[in-house]
Short mmCIF file of C-alpha atoms in Angstrom, two decimals:
data_model
loop_
_atom_site.label_atom_id
_atom_site.label_comp_id
_atom_site.label_asym_id
_atom_site.label_seq_id
_atom_site.Cartn_x
_atom_site.Cartn_y
_atom_site.Cartn_z
CA UNK A 1 -52.74 -15.22 -90.44
CA UNK A 2 -53.99 -17.37 -87.50
CA UNK A 3 -50.67 -17.81 -85.74
CA UNK A 4 -47.71 -15.54 -85.89
CA UNK A 5 -44.42 -15.49 -83.92
CA UNK A 6 -43.79 -13.47 -80.60
CA UNK A 7 -41.62 -11.17 -82.72
CA UNK A 8 -44.60 -10.19 -85.01
CA UNK A 9 -46.87 -9.91 -81.91
CA UNK A 10 -44.48 -7.53 -80.21
CA UNK A 11 -44.54 -5.21 -83.42
CA UNK A 12 -48.09 -5.54 -84.66
CA UNK A 13 -50.29 -7.38 -81.78
CA UNK A 14 -53.16 -5.61 -80.03
CA UNK A 15 -54.04 -3.01 -82.64
CA UNK A 16 -55.29 -3.88 -86.01
CA UNK A 17 -56.33 -0.58 -87.81
CA UNK A 18 -59.08 -0.53 -90.38
CA UNK A 19 -58.91 1.33 -93.56
CA UNK A 20 -57.99 4.82 -92.97
CA UNK A 21 -57.28 4.50 -89.36
CA UNK A 22 -53.94 5.58 -87.70
CA UNK A 23 -51.14 2.96 -88.02
CA UNK A 24 -50.02 3.51 -84.46
CA UNK A 25 -52.12 2.96 -81.51
CA UNK A 26 -53.96 6.20 -80.78
CA UNK A 27 -53.86 7.86 -77.37
CA UNK A 28 -57.52 8.05 -76.44
CA UNK A 29 -56.79 10.64 -73.69
CA UNK A 30 -60.34 10.98 -72.51
CA UNK A 31 -62.01 10.11 -69.18
CA UNK A 32 -65.36 9.59 -70.73
CA UNK A 33 -67.23 8.51 -73.87
CA UNK A 34 -70.43 9.97 -75.43
CA UNK A 35 -73.67 8.04 -76.18
CA UNK A 36 -76.93 8.91 -78.04
CA UNK A 37 -79.35 7.35 -75.44
CA UNK A 38 -79.54 6.38 -71.80
CA UNK A 39 -80.35 2.71 -72.29
CA UNK A 40 -77.20 1.99 -74.19
CA UNK A 41 -75.22 3.41 -71.33
CA UNK A 42 -77.19 1.48 -68.78
CA UNK A 43 -76.41 -1.70 -70.69
CA UNK A 44 -72.75 -0.98 -70.34
CA UNK A 45 -73.14 -0.56 -66.62
CA UNK A 46 -74.91 -3.68 -66.25
CA UNK A 47 -72.16 -5.54 -68.26
CA UNK A 48 -74.86 -6.64 -70.76
CA UNK A 49 -72.94 -4.91 -73.50
CA UNK A 50 -69.28 -4.37 -74.44
CA UNK A 51 -67.97 -0.75 -74.79
CA UNK A 52 -66.42 2.19 -73.26
CA UNK A 53 -68.01 4.69 -70.74
CA UNK A 54 -65.41 5.61 -68.20
CA UNK A 55 -61.53 5.22 -68.40
CA UNK A 56 -61.33 3.88 -64.98
CA UNK A 57 -62.82 0.68 -66.22
CA UNK A 58 -61.90 0.61 -69.76
CA UNK A 59 -59.96 2.61 -72.40
CA UNK A 60 -59.43 1.73 -76.11
CA UNK A 61 -55.54 2.54 -75.84
CA UNK A 62 -55.17 0.56 -72.64
CA UNK A 63 -57.18 -2.35 -74.09
CA UNK A 64 -55.18 -2.58 -77.19
CA UNK A 65 -51.88 -2.83 -75.33
CA UNK A 66 -53.51 -5.26 -72.90
CA UNK A 67 -54.38 -7.34 -75.92
CA UNK A 68 -50.82 -7.42 -77.14
CA UNK A 69 -49.60 -8.53 -73.67
CA UNK A 70 -52.23 -11.29 -73.50
CA UNK A 71 -51.26 -12.56 -76.97
CA UNK A 72 -47.61 -12.62 -75.81
CA UNK A 73 -48.27 -14.72 -72.75
CA UNK A 74 -50.76 -16.95 -74.49
CA UNK A 75 -53.61 -15.85 -72.25
CA UNK A 76 -57.30 -15.40 -72.55
CA UNK A 77 -57.35 -11.72 -71.46
CA UNK A 78 -55.24 -9.10 -69.73
CA UNK A 79 -55.85 -6.15 -67.52
CA UNK A 80 -53.36 -3.17 -67.24
CA UNK A 81 -52.64 -1.69 -63.92
CA UNK A 82 -50.92 1.50 -62.71
CA UNK A 83 -47.93 -0.53 -61.29
CA UNK A 84 -46.52 -3.92 -60.89
CA UNK A 85 -47.42 -3.82 -57.24
CA UNK A 86 -51.02 -3.04 -58.19
CA UNK A 87 -50.94 -6.02 -60.61
CA UNK A 88 -49.85 -8.42 -57.86
CA UNK A 89 -52.37 -7.06 -55.34
CA UNK A 90 -55.31 -7.31 -57.73
CA UNK A 91 -54.19 -10.81 -58.99
CA UNK A 92 -54.58 -12.04 -55.34
CA UNK A 93 -57.34 -9.84 -54.15
CA UNK A 94 -59.60 -10.85 -57.12
CA UNK A 95 -59.86 -14.32 -55.59
CA UNK A 96 -59.29 -13.65 -51.89
CA UNK A 97 -61.18 -11.91 -49.19
CA UNK A 98 -60.90 -11.42 -45.33
CA UNK A 99 -60.27 -14.95 -44.03
CA UNK A 100 -58.29 -16.16 -47.02
CA UNK A 101 -54.77 -17.56 -47.08
CA UNK A 102 -52.13 -17.74 -49.80
CA UNK A 103 -48.72 -19.43 -50.16
CA UNK A 104 -45.78 -17.65 -51.77
CA UNK A 105 -42.27 -18.48 -52.47
CA UNK A 106 -40.11 -16.44 -50.05
CA UNK A 107 -37.79 -15.56 -53.07
CA UNK A 108 -39.70 -12.68 -54.38
CA UNK A 109 -39.29 -8.97 -54.67
CA UNK A 110 -39.16 -7.01 -51.36
CA UNK A 111 -42.14 -4.88 -52.05
CA UNK A 112 -44.18 -8.05 -52.90
CA UNK A 113 -43.01 -9.62 -49.81
CA UNK A 114 -44.05 -6.71 -47.78
CA UNK A 115 -47.40 -6.51 -49.52
CA UNK A 116 -48.14 -10.30 -48.76
CA UNK A 117 -46.57 -10.30 -45.35
CA UNK A 118 -47.59 -6.89 -43.82
CA UNK A 119 -50.37 -5.07 -45.81
CA UNK A 120 -52.58 -8.12 -46.96
CA UNK A 121 -52.81 -9.42 -43.19
CA UNK A 122 -54.37 -5.95 -42.41
CA UNK A 123 -57.20 -6.83 -44.80
CA UNK A 124 -57.50 -10.25 -43.20
CA UNK A 125 -55.57 -12.27 -45.80
CA UNK A 126 -52.65 -14.36 -44.52
CA UNK A 127 -49.62 -15.60 -46.32
CA UNK A 128 -47.22 -18.40 -45.53
CA UNK A 129 -43.86 -18.07 -47.24
CA UNK A 130 -42.01 -21.25 -48.34
CA UNK A 131 -38.72 -21.89 -49.75
CA UNK A 132 -38.66 -22.72 -53.49
CA UNK A 133 -36.18 -25.53 -52.49
CA UNK A 134 -38.82 -27.13 -49.84
CA UNK A 135 -40.03 -30.63 -50.61
CA UNK A 136 -43.52 -31.32 -51.85
CA UNK A 137 -44.57 -32.49 -48.54
CA UNK A 138 -43.18 -29.34 -46.75
CA UNK A 139 -45.19 -27.09 -49.36
CA UNK A 140 -48.36 -29.12 -48.89
CA UNK A 141 -48.02 -28.90 -45.11
CA UNK A 142 -48.50 -25.19 -45.44
CA UNK A 143 -51.90 -25.55 -47.19
CA UNK A 144 -54.95 -24.66 -45.14
CA UNK A 145 -58.67 -25.13 -45.77
CA UNK A 146 -58.84 -21.38 -46.62
CA UNK A 147 -55.80 -21.37 -48.94
CA UNK A 148 -56.81 -19.71 -52.34
CA UNK A 149 -53.61 -19.38 -54.36
CA UNK A 150 -49.93 -20.12 -54.71
CA UNK A 151 -47.45 -17.34 -55.83
CA UNK A 152 -43.91 -17.27 -57.23
CA UNK A 153 -41.60 -15.29 -59.54
CA UNK A 154 -40.27 -17.03 -62.76
CA UNK A 155 -36.83 -15.34 -61.86
CA UNK A 156 -36.67 -13.85 -58.25
CA UNK A 157 -35.88 -10.28 -57.69
CA UNK A 158 -33.05 -9.83 -56.62
CA UNK A 159 -31.98 -13.39 -55.71
CA UNK A 160 -32.08 -14.57 -59.33
CA UNK A 161 -33.55 -17.96 -58.29
CA UNK A 162 -35.50 -19.88 -60.98
CA UNK A 163 -39.00 -20.93 -59.85
CA UNK A 164 -40.16 -24.50 -60.67
CA UNK A 165 -43.37 -23.57 -62.29
CA UNK A 166 -44.50 -26.91 -63.26
CA UNK A 167 -43.94 -28.30 -59.81
CA UNK A 168 -45.70 -25.63 -58.06
CA UNK A 169 -48.64 -25.70 -60.55
CA UNK A 170 -48.99 -29.33 -59.87
CA UNK A 171 -49.13 -28.81 -56.03
CA UNK A 172 -51.46 -25.84 -56.30
CA UNK A 173 -53.81 -27.72 -58.68
CA UNK A 174 -53.63 -30.81 -56.23
CA UNK A 175 -55.49 -28.65 -53.62
CA UNK A 176 -57.81 -26.86 -56.09
CA UNK A 177 -56.16 -23.49 -56.25
CA UNK A 178 -54.43 -21.51 -59.08
CA UNK A 179 -50.87 -20.66 -59.47
CA UNK A 180 -49.98 -17.08 -60.02
CA UNK A 181 -46.45 -16.26 -61.51
CA UNK A 182 -44.72 -12.89 -61.78
CA UNK A 183 -42.92 -13.19 -65.07
CA UNK A 184 -41.49 -9.65 -64.97
CA UNK A 185 -37.80 -10.68 -65.33
CA UNK A 186 -38.11 -13.40 -67.91
CA UNK A 187 -40.72 -11.74 -70.00
CA UNK A 188 -42.83 -13.92 -72.43
CA UNK A 189 -39.92 -13.80 -74.84
CA UNK A 190 -37.94 -16.19 -72.58
CA UNK A 191 -40.59 -17.99 -70.65
CA UNK A 192 -44.39 -18.34 -70.97
CA UNK A 193 -45.56 -19.61 -67.50
CA UNK A 194 -49.13 -20.51 -68.65
CA UNK A 195 -47.44 -23.19 -70.89
CA UNK A 196 -45.88 -24.85 -67.77
CA UNK A 197 -49.24 -25.01 -65.78
CA UNK A 198 -49.55 -21.44 -64.28
CA UNK A 199 -52.90 -20.04 -64.40
CA UNK A 200 -52.35 -16.19 -63.86
CA UNK A 201 -49.31 -14.18 -64.83
CA UNK A 202 -48.35 -10.77 -63.58
CA UNK A 203 -45.89 -8.25 -64.81
CA UNK A 204 -44.39 -5.01 -63.74
CA UNK A 205 -44.46 -3.57 -67.25
CA UNK A 206 -42.16 -0.69 -65.89
CA UNK A 207 -39.32 -3.21 -66.29
CA UNK A 208 -38.36 -5.08 -69.65
CA UNK A 209 -41.60 -4.44 -71.34
CA UNK A 210 -41.11 -0.78 -71.22
CA UNK A 211 -37.34 -0.99 -71.16
CA UNK A 212 -36.75 2.76 -71.20
CA UNK A 213 -37.76 3.79 -67.75
CA UNK A 214 -40.58 6.16 -69.03
CA UNK A 215 -43.68 4.76 -67.41
CA UNK A 216 -44.69 2.80 -64.35
CA UNK A 217 -47.33 0.05 -64.94
CA UNK A 218 -48.44 -3.51 -64.37
CA UNK A 219 -50.43 -6.30 -66.11
CA UNK A 220 -52.36 -9.22 -64.92
CA UNK A 221 -52.88 -11.99 -67.55
CA UNK A 222 -55.56 -14.64 -67.09
CA UNK A 223 -54.80 -17.96 -68.79
CA UNK A 224 -58.68 -18.61 -68.92
CA UNK A 225 -58.26 -22.39 -68.12
CA UNK A 226 -58.63 -22.72 -64.34
CA UNK A 227 -61.63 -24.44 -63.22
CA UNK A 228 -63.33 -21.88 -61.00
CA UNK A 229 -66.74 -23.71 -61.01
CA UNK A 230 -65.14 -26.96 -60.20
CA UNK A 231 -63.91 -25.40 -56.92
CA UNK A 232 -66.87 -22.99 -56.47
CA UNK A 233 -66.83 -23.07 -52.66
CA UNK A 234 -63.37 -21.59 -52.74
CA UNK A 235 -64.17 -18.82 -55.13
CA UNK A 236 -67.66 -17.57 -54.59
CA UNK A 237 -66.73 -14.09 -55.94
CA UNK A 238 -66.49 -15.68 -59.30
CA UNK A 239 -68.98 -18.43 -58.98
CA UNK A 240 -72.08 -16.97 -57.16
CA UNK A 241 -74.20 -13.86 -58.01
CA UNK A 242 -72.72 -10.40 -57.66
CA UNK A 243 -75.24 -8.23 -55.94
CA UNK A 244 -73.44 -5.16 -57.21
CA UNK A 245 -74.35 -6.26 -60.85
CA UNK A 246 -77.96 -7.38 -60.28
CA UNK A 247 -76.97 -10.95 -59.37
CA UNK A 248 -74.71 -11.46 -62.40
CA UNK A 249 -72.44 -14.62 -62.00
CA UNK A 250 -69.09 -14.14 -63.78
CA UNK A 251 -68.42 -17.66 -64.67
CA UNK A 252 -71.67 -18.06 -66.24
CA UNK A 253 -71.73 -14.80 -68.04
CA UNK A 254 -68.24 -14.64 -69.21
CA UNK A 255 -66.79 -18.26 -69.29
CA UNK A 256 -62.91 -18.30 -69.63
CA UNK A 257 -62.85 -14.41 -69.24
CA UNK A 258 -64.60 -14.48 -65.90
CA UNK A 259 -61.45 -13.69 -63.85
CA UNK A 260 -60.53 -10.86 -66.03
CA UNK A 261 -63.79 -9.19 -66.30
CA UNK A 262 -64.32 -9.46 -62.49
CA UNK A 263 -61.06 -7.68 -61.96
CA UNK A 264 -62.02 -4.84 -64.20
CA UNK A 265 -65.66 -4.56 -63.41
CA UNK A 266 -65.32 -4.87 -59.72
CA UNK A 267 -61.86 -4.05 -58.46
CA UNK A 268 -61.01 -1.37 -60.92
CA UNK A 269 -64.55 0.14 -60.33
CA UNK A 270 -64.07 0.14 -56.74
CA UNK A 271 -60.32 0.77 -56.14
CA UNK A 272 -58.92 2.30 -59.41
CA UNK A 273 -55.20 1.78 -60.23
CA UNK A 274 -55.83 2.33 -63.86
CA UNK A 275 -53.00 3.38 -66.02
CA UNK A 276 -53.14 6.55 -68.05
CA UNK A 277 -53.62 6.01 -71.91
CA UNK A 278 -50.29 8.11 -72.33
CA UNK A 279 -48.46 5.61 -70.21
CA UNK A 280 -49.97 2.59 -72.17
CA UNK A 281 -48.94 4.39 -75.35
CA UNK A 282 -45.31 4.47 -74.09
CA UNK A 283 -45.45 0.94 -72.80
CA UNK A 284 -46.45 -0.16 -76.29
CA UNK A 285 -43.38 1.61 -77.82
CA UNK A 286 -41.23 -0.62 -75.51
CA UNK A 287 -43.14 -3.78 -76.38
CA UNK A 288 -42.44 -3.12 -80.15
CA UNK A 289 -38.66 -3.84 -79.50
CA UNK A 290 -39.11 -6.35 -76.51
CA UNK A 291 -38.02 -9.36 -78.87
CA UNK A 292 -34.82 -7.36 -79.86
CA UNK A 293 -33.73 -6.05 -76.46
CA UNK A 294 -34.15 -9.15 -74.30
CA UNK A 295 -31.54 -11.41 -76.20
CA UNK A 296 -29.01 -8.42 -75.89
CA UNK A 297 -29.66 -8.04 -72.16
CA UNK A 298 -29.11 -11.76 -71.82
CA UNK A 299 -26.09 -11.90 -73.86
CA UNK A 300 -24.39 -9.02 -72.05
CA UNK A 301 -25.48 -10.34 -68.68
CA UNK A 302 -23.65 -13.69 -69.39
CA UNK A 303 -20.46 -12.04 -70.43
CA UNK A 304 -20.58 -9.82 -67.32
CA UNK A 305 -21.31 -12.87 -65.05
CA UNK A 306 -18.36 -14.79 -66.52
CA UNK A 307 -16.13 -11.93 -66.04
CA UNK A 308 -17.13 -11.54 -62.42
CA UNK A 309 -16.77 -15.24 -61.70
CA UNK A 310 -13.07 -15.08 -62.91
CA UNK A 311 -12.15 -12.08 -60.69
CA UNK A 312 -10.48 -12.96 -57.39
CA UNK A 313 -11.98 -9.83 -55.68
CA UNK A 314 -15.53 -11.30 -56.27
CA UNK A 315 -16.76 -13.81 -53.64
CA UNK A 316 -19.59 -15.21 -55.49
CA UNK A 317 -21.84 -14.68 -58.55
CA UNK A 318 -25.46 -15.87 -58.94
CA UNK A 319 -26.57 -16.08 -62.62
CA UNK A 320 -28.50 -19.03 -63.90
CA UNK A 321 -26.87 -18.86 -67.27
CA UNK A 322 -23.46 -20.03 -65.70
CA UNK A 323 -23.09 -23.77 -65.90
CA UNK A 324 -21.99 -24.08 -62.30
CA UNK A 325 -25.07 -22.19 -60.97
CA UNK A 326 -27.41 -24.16 -58.66
CA UNK A 327 -30.42 -23.33 -60.94
CA UNK A 328 -28.79 -24.02 -64.23
CA UNK A 329 -30.57 -27.28 -64.93
CA UNK A 330 -33.84 -25.51 -64.08
CA UNK A 331 -33.08 -22.62 -66.40
CA UNK A 332 -32.30 -25.01 -69.19
CA UNK A 333 -35.78 -26.30 -68.81
CA UNK A 334 -37.76 -23.08 -68.46
CA UNK A 335 -35.47 -20.62 -70.01
CA UNK A 336 -33.47 -22.34 -72.74
CA UNK A 337 -32.93 -19.15 -74.72
CA UNK A 338 -31.71 -16.99 -71.92
CA UNK A 339 -32.96 -15.78 -68.55
CA UNK A 340 -32.83 -12.05 -68.19
CA UNK A 341 -30.21 -9.30 -67.72
CA UNK A 342 -30.14 -9.17 -63.97
CA UNK A 343 -27.61 -10.99 -61.87
CA UNK A 344 -26.49 -10.63 -58.35
CA UNK A 345 -23.08 -11.04 -56.83
CA UNK A 346 -20.99 -10.24 -53.67
CA UNK A 347 -17.53 -8.81 -53.17
CA UNK A 348 -14.94 -10.11 -50.63
CA UNK A 349 -15.08 -7.65 -47.77
CA UNK A 350 -18.10 -6.12 -45.95
CA UNK A 351 -21.00 -3.80 -46.67
CA UNK A 352 -18.56 -0.77 -46.91
CA UNK A 353 -16.74 -2.67 -49.66
CA UNK A 354 -19.90 -2.95 -51.71
CA UNK A 355 -20.77 0.66 -51.17
CA UNK A 356 -17.21 1.78 -52.22
CA UNK A 357 -17.57 -0.24 -55.38
CA UNK A 358 -20.98 1.05 -56.33
CA UNK A 359 -19.91 4.63 -55.70
CA UNK A 360 -16.97 4.15 -58.01
CA UNK A 361 -19.05 3.30 -61.08
CA UNK A 362 -19.27 5.72 -63.75
CA UNK A 363 -21.26 4.15 -66.65
CA UNK A 364 -23.39 2.05 -64.42
CA UNK A 365 -25.73 4.20 -62.40
CA UNK A 366 -27.11 3.60 -58.91
CA UNK A 367 -30.82 3.47 -59.40
CA UNK A 368 -33.98 2.09 -57.67
CA UNK A 369 -34.75 0.40 -60.97
CA UNK A 370 -33.97 -2.69 -62.96
CA UNK A 371 -34.36 -4.23 -66.45
CA UNK A 372 -33.74 -0.92 -68.13
CA UNK A 373 -31.91 -0.34 -71.42
CA UNK A 374 -29.21 1.43 -69.29
CA UNK A 375 -27.15 -0.61 -66.83
CA UNK A 376 -27.87 0.11 -63.09
CA UNK A 377 -26.99 -1.23 -59.78
CA UNK A 378 -28.53 -1.53 -56.43
CA UNK A 379 -27.79 -2.84 -52.84
CA UNK A 380 -31.10 -4.45 -51.82
CA UNK A 381 -30.27 -4.67 -48.09
CA UNK A 382 -29.88 -1.04 -48.09
CA UNK A 383 -32.39 0.07 -50.65
CA UNK A 384 -35.43 -2.10 -52.02
CA UNK A 385 -35.42 -4.60 -49.04
CA UNK A 386 -34.53 -2.05 -46.43
CA UNK A 387 -37.91 -2.51 -44.84
CA UNK A 388 -37.20 -6.20 -43.96
CA UNK A 389 -35.60 -7.40 -40.72
CA UNK A 390 -32.37 -9.36 -40.79
CA UNK A 391 -34.44 -12.58 -40.32
CA UNK A 392 -36.60 -11.71 -43.29
CA UNK A 393 -33.77 -10.70 -45.29
CA UNK A 394 -32.25 -14.20 -44.60
CA UNK A 395 -35.63 -15.87 -45.56
CA UNK A 396 -35.74 -13.90 -48.82
CA UNK A 397 -32.23 -14.87 -49.58
CA UNK A 398 -30.93 -11.46 -49.54
CA UNK A 399 -27.23 -11.67 -48.21
CA UNK A 400 -25.84 -8.33 -46.52
CA UNK A 401 -23.15 -8.31 -49.45
CA UNK A 402 -25.67 -8.97 -52.23
CA UNK A 403 -25.25 -6.33 -55.22
CA UNK A 404 -28.05 -6.51 -57.84
CA UNK A 405 -26.80 -5.53 -61.25
CA UNK A 406 -29.10 -4.94 -64.04
CA UNK A 407 -27.06 -5.29 -67.29
CA UNK A 408 -28.28 -3.05 -70.06
CA UNK A 409 -27.92 -3.12 -73.80
CA UNK A 410 -24.76 -0.97 -74.13
CA UNK A 411 -21.58 -2.52 -75.47
CA UNK A 412 -20.61 -5.25 -73.15
CA UNK A 413 -16.94 -4.34 -73.20
CA UNK A 414 -17.78 -0.92 -71.94
CA UNK A 415 -19.89 -2.37 -69.10
CA UNK A 416 -17.11 -4.71 -67.99
CA UNK A 417 -14.54 -1.86 -68.17
CA UNK A 418 -16.52 0.28 -65.72
CA UNK A 419 -16.88 -2.70 -63.40
CA UNK A 420 -13.10 -3.34 -63.66
CA UNK A 421 -12.29 0.28 -62.79
CA UNK A 422 -14.54 0.17 -59.84
CA UNK A 423 -13.19 -3.00 -58.63
CA UNK A 424 -9.72 -1.42 -58.78
CA UNK A 425 -10.82 1.22 -56.31
CA UNK A 426 -12.04 -0.95 -53.45
#
């Protein structure tokens, strides 16, 4: 079968056993791989031959799961990382170096905001944050001669804004750089950014892809279509000889796989951040039901959002599935089948009101997590975005009263009943 649905890829993608081989992806829990002669291993080290020699670079279990994720996103290749943070770092660092500059939406996860705004500058890579509502001219005004990428999240965490992928892709391409999109919340079940012009997609696989809070991981997916050679002056790491591989040039040697091969052969070699095969096995178990869980998350979240919108004790609700939401039209374009199970809202009162509400929940747990089968809640200003200043919180769209609710796949009536009893206590 040349083309199958996403549902089938979730269940059977990535691992195609031969006669007599295990039906489930085997866990190759080994650091090293044996060879009969030195020349064969030398060819592996020189990237002249494909194979396995050390799990920090490649592992059969990891590669099978990466292939499934690449197929789900419609990409040319994928690389698994040990966390979503590592995925976003590698996605940028693979094409940037000291003296480079990136442009990112300011509506992104607090950890990523801190990575781009605080940590990358220590490596000599600067970031300019722009509002997703900025005009084309305002965004292009942030471009510099050393700009190397644009970045955004399909659905922002925790603000739940919908990113205009097609517009930002057009702007990025107009200045000869790729668009990187973190698709963690939407998942490829509800949106495939590569189909809207994005060039690279990242995921925290810890979230919906796993769905059960069993492993921490990430993924970088290369669409394989960006013209690195057409902008060779901007991306010498891909288009000029790599001295650490005897002068090999990635775009010449690997074509559409150049970006993914460089990330593996160079960054993973030098920096690590490889997931364990055991974690990849657990991730795959989650992927097998992704197409079943995501619609349930979306259905439950919409019911909860409608309930909260109708309650007089709730000041505001942000969920793009609501018809009066400012991003509803954008969601209908990019996410016609639903967005995700995460919504944000605020209660009438102050921060203490939010704390009282959260502490009164019984079924829904307070957890530094999101996109789990189990419903959980968090106060970003006090938790995930605590490291940001008041001004940075404002720029990132994090109001002091914002509560992030990740709606699970329990019975929706039970979830709403828990919210109601907690509201009764404030």
